[in-house]
PDB file of C-alpha atoms in Angstrom:
ATOM      1  CA  GLN A   1       0.000   0.000   0.000  1.00 86.00           C
ATOM      2  CA  VAL A   2       1.089   3.545  -0.773  1.00 92.00           C
ATOM      3  CA  GLN A   3       0.170   6.440   1.485  1.00 95.00           C
ATOM      4  CA  LEU A   4       0.095   9.934   0.000  1.00 96.00           C
ATOM      5  CA  VAL A   5      -0.116  13.078   2.102  1.00 96.00           C
ATOM      6  CA  GLU A   6      -0.632  16.458   0.455  1.00 96.00           C
ATOM      7  CA  SER A   7       0.167  19.837   1.917  1.00 96.00           C
ATOM      8  CA  GLY A   8       0.531  23.428   0.836  1.00 97.00           C
ATOM      9  CA  GLY A   9      -2.976  24.357  -0.177  1.00 97.00           C
ATOM     10  CA  GLY A  10      -4.657  27.524   0.943  1.00 98.00           C
ATOM     11  CA  LEU A  11      -6.137  30.833  -0.080  1.00 98.00           C
ATOM     12  CA  VAL A  12      -4.272  33.026  -2.524  1.00 98.00           C
ATOM     13  CA  GLN A  13      -5.118  36.094  -4.568  1.00 98.00           C
ATOM     14  CA  PRO A  14      -5.238  35.980  -8.357  1.00 98.00           C
ATOM     15  CA  GLY A  15      -1.739  36.206  -9.730  1.00 98.00           C
ATOM     16  CA  GLY A  16      -0.272  34.700  -6.600  1.00 98.00           C
ATOM     17  CA  SER A  17       1.645  31.487  -6.075  1.00 98.00           C
ATOM     18  CA  LEU A  18       1.411  28.315  -4.039  1.00 98.00           C
ATOM     19  CA  ARG A  19       3.539  25.213  -3.803  1.00 98.00           C
ATOM     20  CA  LEU A  20       1.922  21.888  -3.118  1.00 98.00           C
ATOM     21  CA  ALA A  21       3.827  18.917  -1.757  1.00 98.00           C
ATOM     22  CA  CYS A  22       2.940  15.252  -1.698  1.00 97.00           C
ATOM     23  CA  ALA A  23       4.930  12.811   0.401  1.00 95.00           C
ATOM     24  CA  ALA A  24       4.712   9.123  -0.427  1.00 93.00           C
ATOM     25  CA  SER A  25       5.279   6.331   2.042  1.00 93.00           C
ATOM     26  CA  GLY A  26       4.649   2.620   2.321  1.00 91.00           C
ATOM     27  CA  SER A  27       5.220   0.397  -0.675  1.00 85.00           C
ATOM     28  CA  ILE A  28       6.855   3.116  -2.727  1.00 81.00           C
ATOM     29  CA  PHE A  29       8.995   0.830  -4.825  1.00 81.00           C
ATOM     30  CA  ASN A  30       8.037   0.472  -8.468  1.00 83.00           C
ATOM     31  CA  ILE A  31       6.145   3.758  -8.569  1.00 86.00           C
ATOM     32  CA  ASN A  32       6.324   4.728 -12.219  1.00 88.00           C
ATOM     33  CA  ALA A  33       4.717   8.128 -12.085  1.00 92.00           C
ATOM     34  CA  MET A  34       3.208  10.648  -9.739  1.00 94.00           C
ATOM     35  CA  GLY A  35       0.937  13.507 -10.506  1.00 96.00           C
ATOM     36  CA  TRP A  36      -1.550  16.086  -9.435  1.00 98.00           C
ATOM     37  CA  TYR A  37      -5.219  16.077 -10.258  1.00 98.00           C
ATOM     38  CA  ARG A  38      -7.845  18.584  -9.294  1.00 98.00           C
ATOM     39  CA  GLN A  39     -11.578  18.606  -8.880  1.00 98.00           C
ATOM     40  CA  ALA A  40     -13.778  21.657  -8.606  1.00 97.00           C
ATOM     41  CA  PRO A  41     -17.361  21.481  -7.308  1.00 92.00           C
ATOM     42  CA  GLY A  42     -19.609  20.002  -9.955  1.00 93.00           C
ATOM     43  CA  LYS A  43     -16.664  19.147 -12.178  1.00 95.00           C
ATOM     44  CA  GLN A  44     -14.861  15.954 -13.045  1.00 96.00           C
ATOM     45  CA  ARG A  45     -11.434  15.247 -11.673  1.00 97.00           C
ATOM     46  CA  GLU A  46      -8.831  16.268 -14.207  1.00 97.00           C
ATOM     47  CA  LEU A  47      -5.116  15.822 -14.630  1.00 97.00           C
ATOM     48  CA  VAL A  48      -3.074  18.892 -13.812  1.00 98.00           C
ATOM     49  CA  ALA A  49       0.462  17.566 -14.150  1.00 98.00           C
ATOM     50  CA  SER A  50       2.381  14.319 -13.917  1.00 97.00           C
ATOM     51  CA  ILE A  51       5.978  13.215 -13.800  1.00 96.00           C
ATOM     52  CA  THR A  52       7.593   9.840 -14.352  1.00 92.00           C
ATOM     53  CA  THR A  53      10.516   8.376 -12.454  1.00 87.00           C
ATOM     54  CA  ILE A  54      12.847   9.482 -15.228  1.00 88.00           C
ATOM     55  CA  GLY A  55      11.504  13.009 -15.249  1.00 91.00           C
ATOM     56  CA  VAL A  56       9.127  13.040 -18.196  1.00 95.00           C
ATOM     57  CA  THR A  57       6.408  15.582 -17.459  1.00 97.00           C
ATOM     58  CA  ASN A  58       2.927  16.177 -18.734  1.00 97.00           C
ATOM     59  CA  TYR A  59       0.711  19.202 -18.128  1.00 98.00           C
ATOM     60  CA  ALA A  60      -2.826  20.201 -18.744  1.00 98.00           C
ATOM     61  CA  TYR A  61      -2.945  22.859 -21.414  1.00 97.00           C
ATOM     62  CA  SER A  62      -4.636  25.271 -19.040  1.00 97.00           C
ATOM     63  CA  VAL A  63      -1.700  25.261 -16.617  1.00 98.00           C
ATOM     64  CA  LYS A  64       1.250  24.842 -18.950  1.00 97.00           C
ATOM     65  CA  GLY A  65       3.698  27.669 -18.480  1.00 97.00           C
ATOM     66  CA  ARG A  66       2.282  28.522 -15.072  1.00 98.00           C
ATOM     67  CA  PHE A  67       2.687  25.294 -13.090  1.00 98.00           C
ATOM     68  CA  THR A  68       5.784  23.170 -12.654  1.00 98.00           C
ATOM     69  CA  ILE A  69       5.866  19.632 -11.310  1.00 98.00           C
ATOM     70  CA  SER A  70       9.029  18.214  -9.780  1.00 96.00           C
ATOM     71  CA  ARG A  71      10.212  15.328  -7.624  1.00 93.00           C
ATOM     72  CA  ASP A  72      12.638  14.873  -4.790  1.00 90.00           C
ATOM     73  CA  ASN A  73      13.375  11.175  -4.943  1.00 81.00           C
ATOM     74  CA  ALA A  74      15.363  11.200  -1.715  1.00 83.00           C
ATOM     75  CA  LYS A  75      12.300  12.466   0.132  1.00 86.00           C
ATOM     76  CA  ASN A  76       9.789  10.498  -1.945  1.00 87.00           C
ATOM     77  CA  THR A  77       7.989  13.756  -2.515  1.00 92.00           C
ATOM     78  CA  VAL A  78       6.428  15.394  -5.538  1.00 95.00           C
ATOM     79  CA  TYR A  79       5.822  19.129  -5.739  1.00 97.00           C
ATOM     80  CA  LEU A  80       3.601  21.372  -7.751  1.00 98.00           C
ATOM     81  CA  GLN A  81       4.719  24.968  -8.039  1.00 98.00           C
ATOM     82  CA  MET A  82       1.736  27.043  -9.069  1.00 98.00           C
ATOM     83  CA  ASN A  83       2.322  30.557 -10.329  1.00 98.00           C
ATOM     84  CA  SER A  84       0.044  33.173 -11.855  1.00 98.00           C
ATOM     85  CA  LEU A  85      -2.927  31.541 -10.215  1.00 98.00           C
ATOM     86  CA  LYS A  86      -6.378  32.231 -11.581  1.00 98.00           C
ATOM     87  CA  PRO A  87      -9.807  31.869  -9.977  1.00 98.00           C
ATOM     88  CA  GLU A  88     -10.489  28.948 -12.295  1.00 97.00           C
ATOM     89  CA  ASP A  89      -7.620  27.087 -10.625  1.00 98.00           C
ATOM     90  CA  THR A  90      -9.766  26.831  -7.492  1.00 98.00           C
ATOM     91  CA  ALA A  91     -10.260  23.154  -6.690  1.00 98.00           C
ATOM     92  CA  VAL A  92      -9.303  20.340  -4.407  1.00 98.00           C
ATOM     93  CA  TYR A  93      -5.935  19.092  -5.569  1.00 98.00           C
ATOM     94  CA  TYR A  94      -5.188  15.390  -5.231  1.00 98.00           C
ATOM     95  CA  CYS A  95      -1.853  13.669  -5.370  1.00 97.00           C
ATOM     96  CA  ASN A  96      -1.692  10.480  -7.400  1.00 96.00           C
ATOM     97  CA  ALA A  97       0.850   7.694  -7.612  1.00 95.00           C
ATOM     98  CA  MET A  98       0.903   4.892 -10.133  1.00 93.00           C
ATOM     99  CA  ARG A  99       2.741   1.754  -9.121  1.00 89.00           C
ATOM    100  CA  ARG A 100       3.551  -1.000 -11.539  1.00 86.00           C
ATOM    101  CA  VAL A 101       3.274  -4.461 -10.027  1.00 86.00           C
ATOM    102  CA  ALA A 102       3.214  -7.126 -12.683  1.00 85.00           C
ATOM    103  CA  PRO A 103       0.925  -7.922 -14.307  1.00 89.00           C
ATOM    104  CA  GLY A 104      -1.036  -4.762 -13.542  1.00 89.00           C
ATOM    105  CA  ASN A 105      -0.837  -1.164 -12.419  1.00 90.00           C
ATOM    106  CA  TYR A 106      -2.241   0.387  -9.258  1.00 92.00           C
ATOM    107  CA  ASN A 107      -3.277   3.948  -8.548  1.00 94.00           C
ATOM    108  CA  TYR A 108      -3.185   5.597  -5.144  1.00 95.00           C
ATOM    109  CA  TRP A 109      -4.661   8.899  -4.054  1.00 97.00           C
ATOM    110  CA  GLY A 110      -4.037  11.409  -1.334  1.00 97.00           C
ATOM    111  CA  GLN A 111      -6.756  13.013   0.740  1.00 97.00           C
ATOM    112  CA  GLY A 112      -6.714  16.247  -1.217  1.00 97.00           C
ATOM    113  CA  THR A 113      -5.779  19.797  -0.363  1.00 97.00           C
ATOM    114  CA  GLN A 114      -7.954  22.827  -1.061  1.00 98.00           C
ATOM    115  CA  VAL A 115      -6.647  25.588  -3.281  1.00 98.00           C
ATOM    116  CA  THR A 116      -8.761  28.716  -3.429  1.00 98.00           C
ATOM    117  CA  VAL A 117      -7.873  31.620  -5.695  1.00 98.00           C
ATOM    118  CA  SER A 118      -9.956  34.652  -4.882  1.00 97.00           C
ATOM    119  CA  SER A 119      -9.610  38.377  -4.466  1.00 92.00           C
TER     120      SER A 119
END
C-alpha cells in the first residue's frame, strides 16, 4: 500500500503562487509516475500535471507555463509549483501515484488539499 499526504494548499489572490507537496510512504517501490489532479465542485477530476521516475512531465494545457511539477526522490515527494494563479484554478488538488506491479498497475490517491484563488 502507498500512502500519500498532500500539503501546501490555501487561499491566494489571483496572480499569486502556491507550492503543493505530496509525500509518499509505504510500498513506494516500483512507482512509475506521480501527478496532481484537481476537482472543482460540480466538475470531473482532471489531470493537472504528472511526472515519471525518469523526469518526463505532462501538463494540462490550461496550466502549462504557469505550473511546474518536480520530484525529490530522496524524500519520496512530488511538488507542484503554481504561479500566476487564476480563480479557475480553485479546486481540491489530489496527489496520485501509479505503481507498476506485474501484471497490472495500481493507482493511489491522497486526501486532497484545497486551493482557493480569490480576491
